[in-house]
PDB file of C-alpha atoms in Angstrom:
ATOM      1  CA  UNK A 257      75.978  97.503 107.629  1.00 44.00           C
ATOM      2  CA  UNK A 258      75.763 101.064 106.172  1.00 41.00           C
ATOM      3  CA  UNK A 259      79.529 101.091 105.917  1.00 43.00           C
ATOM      4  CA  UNK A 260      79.595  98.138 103.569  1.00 44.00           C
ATOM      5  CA  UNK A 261      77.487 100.154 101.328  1.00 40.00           C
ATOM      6  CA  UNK A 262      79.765 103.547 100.273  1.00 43.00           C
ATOM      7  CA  UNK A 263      82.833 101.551  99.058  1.00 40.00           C
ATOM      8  CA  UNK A 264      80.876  98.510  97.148  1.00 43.00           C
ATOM      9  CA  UNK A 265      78.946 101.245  95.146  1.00 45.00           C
ATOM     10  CA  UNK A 266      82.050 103.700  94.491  1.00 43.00           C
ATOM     11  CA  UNK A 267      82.591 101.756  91.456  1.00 38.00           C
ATOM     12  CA  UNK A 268      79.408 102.174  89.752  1.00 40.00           C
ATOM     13  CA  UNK A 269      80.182 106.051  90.042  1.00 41.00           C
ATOM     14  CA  UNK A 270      83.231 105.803  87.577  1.00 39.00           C
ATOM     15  CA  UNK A 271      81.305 106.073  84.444  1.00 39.00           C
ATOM     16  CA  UNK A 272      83.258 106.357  81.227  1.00 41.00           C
ATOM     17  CA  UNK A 273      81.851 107.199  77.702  1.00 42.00           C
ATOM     18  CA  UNK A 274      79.501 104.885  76.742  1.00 45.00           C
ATOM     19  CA  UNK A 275      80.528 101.850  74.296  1.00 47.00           C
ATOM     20  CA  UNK A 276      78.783  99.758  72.497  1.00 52.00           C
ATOM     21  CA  UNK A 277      77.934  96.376  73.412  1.00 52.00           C
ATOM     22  CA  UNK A 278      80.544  94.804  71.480  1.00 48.00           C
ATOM     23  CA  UNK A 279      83.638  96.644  73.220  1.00 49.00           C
ATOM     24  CA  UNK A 280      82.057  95.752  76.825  1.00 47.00           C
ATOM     25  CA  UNK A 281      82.343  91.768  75.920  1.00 48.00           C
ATOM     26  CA  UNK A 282      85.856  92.021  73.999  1.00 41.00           C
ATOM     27  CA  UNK A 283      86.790  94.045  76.831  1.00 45.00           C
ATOM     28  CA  UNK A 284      85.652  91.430  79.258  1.00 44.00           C
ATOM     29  CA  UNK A 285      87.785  88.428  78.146  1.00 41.00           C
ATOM     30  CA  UNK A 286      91.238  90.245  77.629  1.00 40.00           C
ATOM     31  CA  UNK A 287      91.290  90.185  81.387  1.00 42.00           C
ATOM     32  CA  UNK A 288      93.343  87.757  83.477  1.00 43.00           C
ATOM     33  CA  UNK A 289      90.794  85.483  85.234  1.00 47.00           C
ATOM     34  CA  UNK A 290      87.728  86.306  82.893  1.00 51.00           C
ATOM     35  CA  UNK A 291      84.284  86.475  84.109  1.00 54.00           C
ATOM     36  CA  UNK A 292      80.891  84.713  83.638  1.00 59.00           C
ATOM     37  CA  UNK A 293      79.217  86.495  80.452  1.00 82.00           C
ATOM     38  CA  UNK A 294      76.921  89.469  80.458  1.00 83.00           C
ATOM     39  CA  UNK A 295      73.826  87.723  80.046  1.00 87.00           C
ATOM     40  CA  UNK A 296      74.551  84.472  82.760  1.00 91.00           C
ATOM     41  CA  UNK A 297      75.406  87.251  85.388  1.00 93.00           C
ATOM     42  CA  UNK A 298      72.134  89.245  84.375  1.00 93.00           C
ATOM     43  CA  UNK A 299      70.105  85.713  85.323  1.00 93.00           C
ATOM     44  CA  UNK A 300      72.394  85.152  88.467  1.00 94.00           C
ATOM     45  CA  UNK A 301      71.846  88.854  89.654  1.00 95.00           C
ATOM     46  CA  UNK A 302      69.503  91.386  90.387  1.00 94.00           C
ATOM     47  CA  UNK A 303      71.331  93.844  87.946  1.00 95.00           C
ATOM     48  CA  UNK A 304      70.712  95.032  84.642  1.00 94.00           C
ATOM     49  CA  UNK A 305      73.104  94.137  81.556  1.00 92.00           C
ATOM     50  CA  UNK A 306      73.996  98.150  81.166  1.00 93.00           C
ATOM     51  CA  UNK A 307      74.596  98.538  85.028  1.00 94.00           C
ATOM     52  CA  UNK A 308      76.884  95.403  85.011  1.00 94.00           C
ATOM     53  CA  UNK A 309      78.658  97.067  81.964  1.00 92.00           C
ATOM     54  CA  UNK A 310      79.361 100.060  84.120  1.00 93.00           C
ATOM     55  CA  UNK A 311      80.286  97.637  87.393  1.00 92.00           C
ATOM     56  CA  UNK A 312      82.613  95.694  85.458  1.00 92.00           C
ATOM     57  CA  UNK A 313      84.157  99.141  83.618  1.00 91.00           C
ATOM     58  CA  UNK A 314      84.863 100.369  87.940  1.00 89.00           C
ATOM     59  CA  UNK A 315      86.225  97.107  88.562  1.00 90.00           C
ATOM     60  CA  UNK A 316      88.584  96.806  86.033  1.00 88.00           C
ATOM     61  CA  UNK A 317      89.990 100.318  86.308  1.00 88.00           C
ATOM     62  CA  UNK A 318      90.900  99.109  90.013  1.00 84.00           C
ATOM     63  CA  UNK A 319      92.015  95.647  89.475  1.00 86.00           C
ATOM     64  CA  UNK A 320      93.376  95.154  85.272  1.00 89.00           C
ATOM     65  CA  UNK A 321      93.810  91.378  86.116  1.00 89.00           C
ATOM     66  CA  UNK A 322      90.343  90.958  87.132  1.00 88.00           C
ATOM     67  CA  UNK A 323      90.592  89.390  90.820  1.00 92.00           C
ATOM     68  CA  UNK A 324      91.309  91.327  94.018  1.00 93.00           C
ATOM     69  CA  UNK A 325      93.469  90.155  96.454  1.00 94.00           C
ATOM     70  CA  UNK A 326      92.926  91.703 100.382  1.00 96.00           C
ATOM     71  CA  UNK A 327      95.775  94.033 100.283  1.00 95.00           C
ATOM     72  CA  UNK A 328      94.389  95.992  97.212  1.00 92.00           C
ATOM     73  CA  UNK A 329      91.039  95.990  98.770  1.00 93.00           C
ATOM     74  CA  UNK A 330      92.184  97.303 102.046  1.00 95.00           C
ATOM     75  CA  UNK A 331      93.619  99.985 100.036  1.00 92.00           C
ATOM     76  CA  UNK A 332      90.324 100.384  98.193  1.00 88.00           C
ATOM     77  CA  UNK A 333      88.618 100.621 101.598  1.00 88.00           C
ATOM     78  CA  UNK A 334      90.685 102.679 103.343  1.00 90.00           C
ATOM     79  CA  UNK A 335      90.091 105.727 100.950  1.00 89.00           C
ATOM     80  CA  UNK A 336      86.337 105.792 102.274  1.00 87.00           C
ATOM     81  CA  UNK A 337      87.631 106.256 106.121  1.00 87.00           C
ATOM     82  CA  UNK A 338      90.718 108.533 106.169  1.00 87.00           C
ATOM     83  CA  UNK A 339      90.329 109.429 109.944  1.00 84.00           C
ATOM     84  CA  UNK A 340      90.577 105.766 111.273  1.00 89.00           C
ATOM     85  CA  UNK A 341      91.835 102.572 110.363  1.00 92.00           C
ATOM     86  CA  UNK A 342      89.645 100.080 108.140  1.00 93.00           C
ATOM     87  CA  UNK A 343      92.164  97.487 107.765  1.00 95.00           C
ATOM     88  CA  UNK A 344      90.443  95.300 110.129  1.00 96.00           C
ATOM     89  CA  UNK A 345      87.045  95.333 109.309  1.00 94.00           C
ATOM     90  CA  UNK A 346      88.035  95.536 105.466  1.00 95.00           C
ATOM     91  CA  UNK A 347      89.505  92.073 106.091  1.00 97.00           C
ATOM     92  CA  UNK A 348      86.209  91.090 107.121  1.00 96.00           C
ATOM     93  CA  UNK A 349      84.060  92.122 104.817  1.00 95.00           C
ATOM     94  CA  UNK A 350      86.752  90.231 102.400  1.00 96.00           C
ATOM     95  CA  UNK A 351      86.143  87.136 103.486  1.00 96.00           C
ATOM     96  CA  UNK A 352      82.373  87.724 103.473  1.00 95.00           C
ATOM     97  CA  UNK A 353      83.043  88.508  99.232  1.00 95.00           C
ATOM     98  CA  UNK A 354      85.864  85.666  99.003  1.00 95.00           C
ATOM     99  CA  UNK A 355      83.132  82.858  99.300  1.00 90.00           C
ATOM    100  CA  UNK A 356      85.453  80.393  97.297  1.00 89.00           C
ATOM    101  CA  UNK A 357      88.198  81.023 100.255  1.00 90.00           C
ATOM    102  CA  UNK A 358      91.027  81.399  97.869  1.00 92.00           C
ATOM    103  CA  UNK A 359      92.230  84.656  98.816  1.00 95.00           C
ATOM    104  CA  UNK A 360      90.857  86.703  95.862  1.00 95.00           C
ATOM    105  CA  UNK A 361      87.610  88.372  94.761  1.00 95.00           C
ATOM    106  CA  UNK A 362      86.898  87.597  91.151  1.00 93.00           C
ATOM    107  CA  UNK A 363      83.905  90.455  89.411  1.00 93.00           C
ATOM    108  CA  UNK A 364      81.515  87.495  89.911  1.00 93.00           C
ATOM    109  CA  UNK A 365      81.968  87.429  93.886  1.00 94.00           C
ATOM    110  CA  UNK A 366      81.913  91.417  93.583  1.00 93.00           C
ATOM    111  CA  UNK A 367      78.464  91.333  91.601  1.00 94.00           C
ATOM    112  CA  UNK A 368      76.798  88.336  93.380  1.00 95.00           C
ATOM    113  CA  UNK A 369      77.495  89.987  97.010  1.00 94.00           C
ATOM    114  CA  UNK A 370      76.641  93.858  95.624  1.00 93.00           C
ATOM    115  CA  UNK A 371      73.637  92.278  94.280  1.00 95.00           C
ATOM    116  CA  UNK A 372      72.436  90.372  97.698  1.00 94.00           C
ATOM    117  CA  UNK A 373      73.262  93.865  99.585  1.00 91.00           C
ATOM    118  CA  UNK A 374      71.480  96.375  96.999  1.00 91.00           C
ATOM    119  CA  UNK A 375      68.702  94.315  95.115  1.00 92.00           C
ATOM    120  CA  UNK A 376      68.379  91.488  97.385  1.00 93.00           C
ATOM    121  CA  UNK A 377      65.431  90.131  99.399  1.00 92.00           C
ATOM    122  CA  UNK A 378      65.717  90.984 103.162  1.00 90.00           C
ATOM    123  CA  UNK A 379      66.096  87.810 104.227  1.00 93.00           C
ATOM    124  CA  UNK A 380      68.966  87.521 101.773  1.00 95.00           C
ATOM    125  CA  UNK A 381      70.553  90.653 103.388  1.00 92.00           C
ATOM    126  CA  UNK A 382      70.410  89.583 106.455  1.00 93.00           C
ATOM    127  CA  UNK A 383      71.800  86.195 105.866  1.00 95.00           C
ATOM    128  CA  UNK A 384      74.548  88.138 104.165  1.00 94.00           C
ATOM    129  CA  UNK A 385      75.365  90.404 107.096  1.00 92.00           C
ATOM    130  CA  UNK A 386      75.018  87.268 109.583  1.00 95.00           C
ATOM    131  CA  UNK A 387      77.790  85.671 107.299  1.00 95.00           C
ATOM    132  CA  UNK A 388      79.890  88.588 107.737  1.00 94.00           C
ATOM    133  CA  UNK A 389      79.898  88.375 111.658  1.00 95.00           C
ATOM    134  CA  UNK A 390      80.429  84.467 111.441  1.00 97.00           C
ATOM    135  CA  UNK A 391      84.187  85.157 111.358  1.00 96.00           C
ATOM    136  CA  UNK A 392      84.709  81.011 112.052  1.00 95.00           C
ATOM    137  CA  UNK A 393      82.394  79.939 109.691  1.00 95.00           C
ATOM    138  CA  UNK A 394      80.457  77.912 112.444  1.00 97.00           C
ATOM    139  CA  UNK A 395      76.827  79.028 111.918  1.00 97.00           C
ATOM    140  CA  UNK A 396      77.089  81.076 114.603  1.00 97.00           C
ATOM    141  CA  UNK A 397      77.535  84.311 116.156  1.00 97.00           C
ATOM    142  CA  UNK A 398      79.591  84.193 119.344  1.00 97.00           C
ATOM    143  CA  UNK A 399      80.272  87.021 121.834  1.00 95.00           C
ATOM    144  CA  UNK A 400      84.054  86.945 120.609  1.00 95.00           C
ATOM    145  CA  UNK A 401      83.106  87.405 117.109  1.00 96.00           C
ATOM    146  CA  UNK A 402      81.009  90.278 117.896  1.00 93.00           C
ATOM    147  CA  UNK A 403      83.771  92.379 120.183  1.00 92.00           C
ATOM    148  CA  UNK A 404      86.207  91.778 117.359  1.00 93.00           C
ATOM    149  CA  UNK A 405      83.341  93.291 114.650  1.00 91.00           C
ATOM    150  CA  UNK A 406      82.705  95.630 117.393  1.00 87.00           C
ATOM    151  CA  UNK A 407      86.309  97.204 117.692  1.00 87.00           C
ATOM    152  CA  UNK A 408      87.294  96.774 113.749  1.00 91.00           C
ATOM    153  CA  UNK A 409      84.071  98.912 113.295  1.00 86.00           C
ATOM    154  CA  UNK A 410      85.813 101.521 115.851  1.00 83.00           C
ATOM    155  CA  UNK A 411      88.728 101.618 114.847  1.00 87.00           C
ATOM    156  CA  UNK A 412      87.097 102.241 111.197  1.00 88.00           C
ATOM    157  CA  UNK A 413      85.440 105.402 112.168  1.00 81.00           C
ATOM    158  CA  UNK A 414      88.128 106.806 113.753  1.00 76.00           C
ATOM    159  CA  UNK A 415      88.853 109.503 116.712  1.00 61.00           C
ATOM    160  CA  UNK A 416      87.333 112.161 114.369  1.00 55.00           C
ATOM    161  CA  UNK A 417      83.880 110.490 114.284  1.00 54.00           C
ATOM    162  CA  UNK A 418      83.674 108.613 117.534  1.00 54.00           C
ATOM    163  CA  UNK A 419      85.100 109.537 120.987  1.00 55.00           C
ATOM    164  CA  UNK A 420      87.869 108.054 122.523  1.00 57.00           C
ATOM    165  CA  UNK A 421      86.746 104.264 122.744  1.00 57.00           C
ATOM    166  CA  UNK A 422      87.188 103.152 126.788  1.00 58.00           C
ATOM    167  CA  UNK A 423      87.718  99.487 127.784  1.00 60.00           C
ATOM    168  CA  UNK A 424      83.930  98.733 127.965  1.00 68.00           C
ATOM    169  CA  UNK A 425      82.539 100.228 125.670  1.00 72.00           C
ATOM    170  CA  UNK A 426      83.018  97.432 122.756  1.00 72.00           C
ATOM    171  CA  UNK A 427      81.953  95.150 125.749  1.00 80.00           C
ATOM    172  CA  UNK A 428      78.232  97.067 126.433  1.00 85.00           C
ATOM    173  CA  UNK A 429      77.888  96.740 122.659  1.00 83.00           C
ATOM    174  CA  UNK A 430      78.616  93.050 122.767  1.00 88.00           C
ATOM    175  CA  UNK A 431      75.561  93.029 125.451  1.00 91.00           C
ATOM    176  CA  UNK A 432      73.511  95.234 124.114  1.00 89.00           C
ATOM    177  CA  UNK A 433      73.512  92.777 121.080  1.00 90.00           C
ATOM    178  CA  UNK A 434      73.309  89.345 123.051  1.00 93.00           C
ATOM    179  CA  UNK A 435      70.230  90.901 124.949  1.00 92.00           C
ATOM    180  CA  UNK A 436      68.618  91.805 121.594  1.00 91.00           C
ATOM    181  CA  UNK A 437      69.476  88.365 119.886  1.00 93.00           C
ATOM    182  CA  UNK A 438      70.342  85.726 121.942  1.00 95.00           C
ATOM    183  CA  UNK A 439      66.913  84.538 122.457  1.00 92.00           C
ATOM    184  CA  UNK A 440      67.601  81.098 124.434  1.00 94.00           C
ATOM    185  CA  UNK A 441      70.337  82.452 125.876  1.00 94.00           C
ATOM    186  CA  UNK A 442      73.016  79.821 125.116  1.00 96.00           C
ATOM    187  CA  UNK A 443      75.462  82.129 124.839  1.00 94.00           C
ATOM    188  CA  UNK A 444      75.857  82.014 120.671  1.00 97.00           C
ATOM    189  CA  UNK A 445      73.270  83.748 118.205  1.00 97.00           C
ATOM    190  CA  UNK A 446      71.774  81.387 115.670  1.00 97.00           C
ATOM    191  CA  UNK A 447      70.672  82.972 112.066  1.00 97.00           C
ATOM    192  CA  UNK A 448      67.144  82.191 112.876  1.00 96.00           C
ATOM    193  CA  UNK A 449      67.883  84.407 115.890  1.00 96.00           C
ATOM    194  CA  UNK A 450      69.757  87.072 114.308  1.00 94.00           C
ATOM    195  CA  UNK A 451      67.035  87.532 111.604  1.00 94.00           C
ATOM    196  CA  UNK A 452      63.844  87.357 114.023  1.00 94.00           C
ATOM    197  CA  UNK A 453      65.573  90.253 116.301  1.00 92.00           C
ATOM    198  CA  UNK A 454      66.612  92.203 113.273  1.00 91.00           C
ATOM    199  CA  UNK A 455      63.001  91.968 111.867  1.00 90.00           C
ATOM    200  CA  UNK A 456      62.118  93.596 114.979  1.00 89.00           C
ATOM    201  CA  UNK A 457      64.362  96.357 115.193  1.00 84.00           C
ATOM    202  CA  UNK A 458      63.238  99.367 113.509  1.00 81.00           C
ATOM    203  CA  UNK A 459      66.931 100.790 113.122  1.00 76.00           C
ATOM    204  CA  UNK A 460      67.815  98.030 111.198  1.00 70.00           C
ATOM    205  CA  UNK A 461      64.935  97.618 108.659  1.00 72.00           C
ATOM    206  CA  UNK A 462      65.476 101.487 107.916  1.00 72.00           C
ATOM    207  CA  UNK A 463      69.044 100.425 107.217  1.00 65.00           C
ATOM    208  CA  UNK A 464      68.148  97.682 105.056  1.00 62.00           C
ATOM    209  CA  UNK A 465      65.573 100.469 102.660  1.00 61.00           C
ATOM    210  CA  UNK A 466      68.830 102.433 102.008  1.00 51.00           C
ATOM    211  CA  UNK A 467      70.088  99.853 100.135  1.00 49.00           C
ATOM    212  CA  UNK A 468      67.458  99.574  97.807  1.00 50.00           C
ATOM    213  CA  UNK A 469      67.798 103.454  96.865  1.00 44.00           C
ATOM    214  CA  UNK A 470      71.531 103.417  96.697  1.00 40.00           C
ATOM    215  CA  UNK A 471      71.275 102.549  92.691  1.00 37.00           C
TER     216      UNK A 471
END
């Protein structure tokens, strides 16, 4: 999950001179597919009207007509991982922002996932990663799924950051996770599952803390 974290906060670094709160709000319905307004998005997230001020600012400066479509955010992506290839797992974590399924990522999806990941209950980051590996949208987690997070995740890092990746490896890691998670053993990993062997992970929970520092 940590790699989901550096490229969804990159925008909240490009701060620009403050404006007042009447430029933010013109600003925010010149664009193609306008947003909710500042205040619904302040009661739908777990984000402050200045932070989503300097969110939206980031996003625009990306994507002037407001939506992203998955080649621009593959190119987004990629920038964070210049030793591998991201295209894969960028297409991914996508769909896991494209929760309308129309191909695009409007500043609402941005702020509403962003929020879940940074400010978000645990529970509500977990069902949010579990989402992310339920590539068919079945409620669950099968051991395809997983090899083809596994790889997209290795081919992400890149030669410069992982050894050279041998035919089993993706395989022991689909294991490795099964063992952990697949608590009945019926071959597929429920989110009841997923969360109760997360919760009992130490690796993860100290994962899930660095989101809450990241802003």
């Amino acid at each position: 999950m940590g790699a989901v974290v550096g490229t969804l906060t990159m925008q909240t670094k490009q701060r620009r001179p403050s404006r007042d709160k009447t430029d933010d709000e013109l600003e925010m319905t010149m664009v193609c597919h306008r947003p909710e307004g500042l205040e619904q998005l302040e009661a739908q997230t777990n984000f402050t009207k200045q932070e989503l001020q300097i969110l939206y600012r980031g996003f625009k400066n990306e994507c002037p007509s407001g939506v992203v479509n998955e080649e621009t955010f593959k190119h987004i992506y990629a920038q964070f991982f210049p030793h591998g290839d991201a295209s894969m797992y960028a297409h991914y974590l996508f769909n896991a922002f494209d929760t309308t399924n129309n191909g695009s990522i409007k500043f609402k999806d941005f702020v509403m996932g962003l929020s879940i990941l940074l400010r978000g209950t645990l529970r509500e980051k977990l069902e949010w990663t579990f989402h992310l590996y339920d590539i068919n949208r079945d409620g669950y987690i099968n051991r395809e799924e997983m090899t083809e997070i596994v790889r997209a995740i290795y081919d992400m890092m890149g030669k410069y950051t992982y050894p050279a990746m041998k035919g089993d490896v993706p395989q022991q890691h689909v294991d490795a996770f099964f063992q952990k998670m697949d608590k009945n053993k019926d071959g597929v990993v429920t989110l009841e599952e997923f969360i109760i062997a997360c919760q009992e992970d130490e690796t993860m929970m100290r994962s899930m803390q660095l989101f809450e520092n990241v802003m």
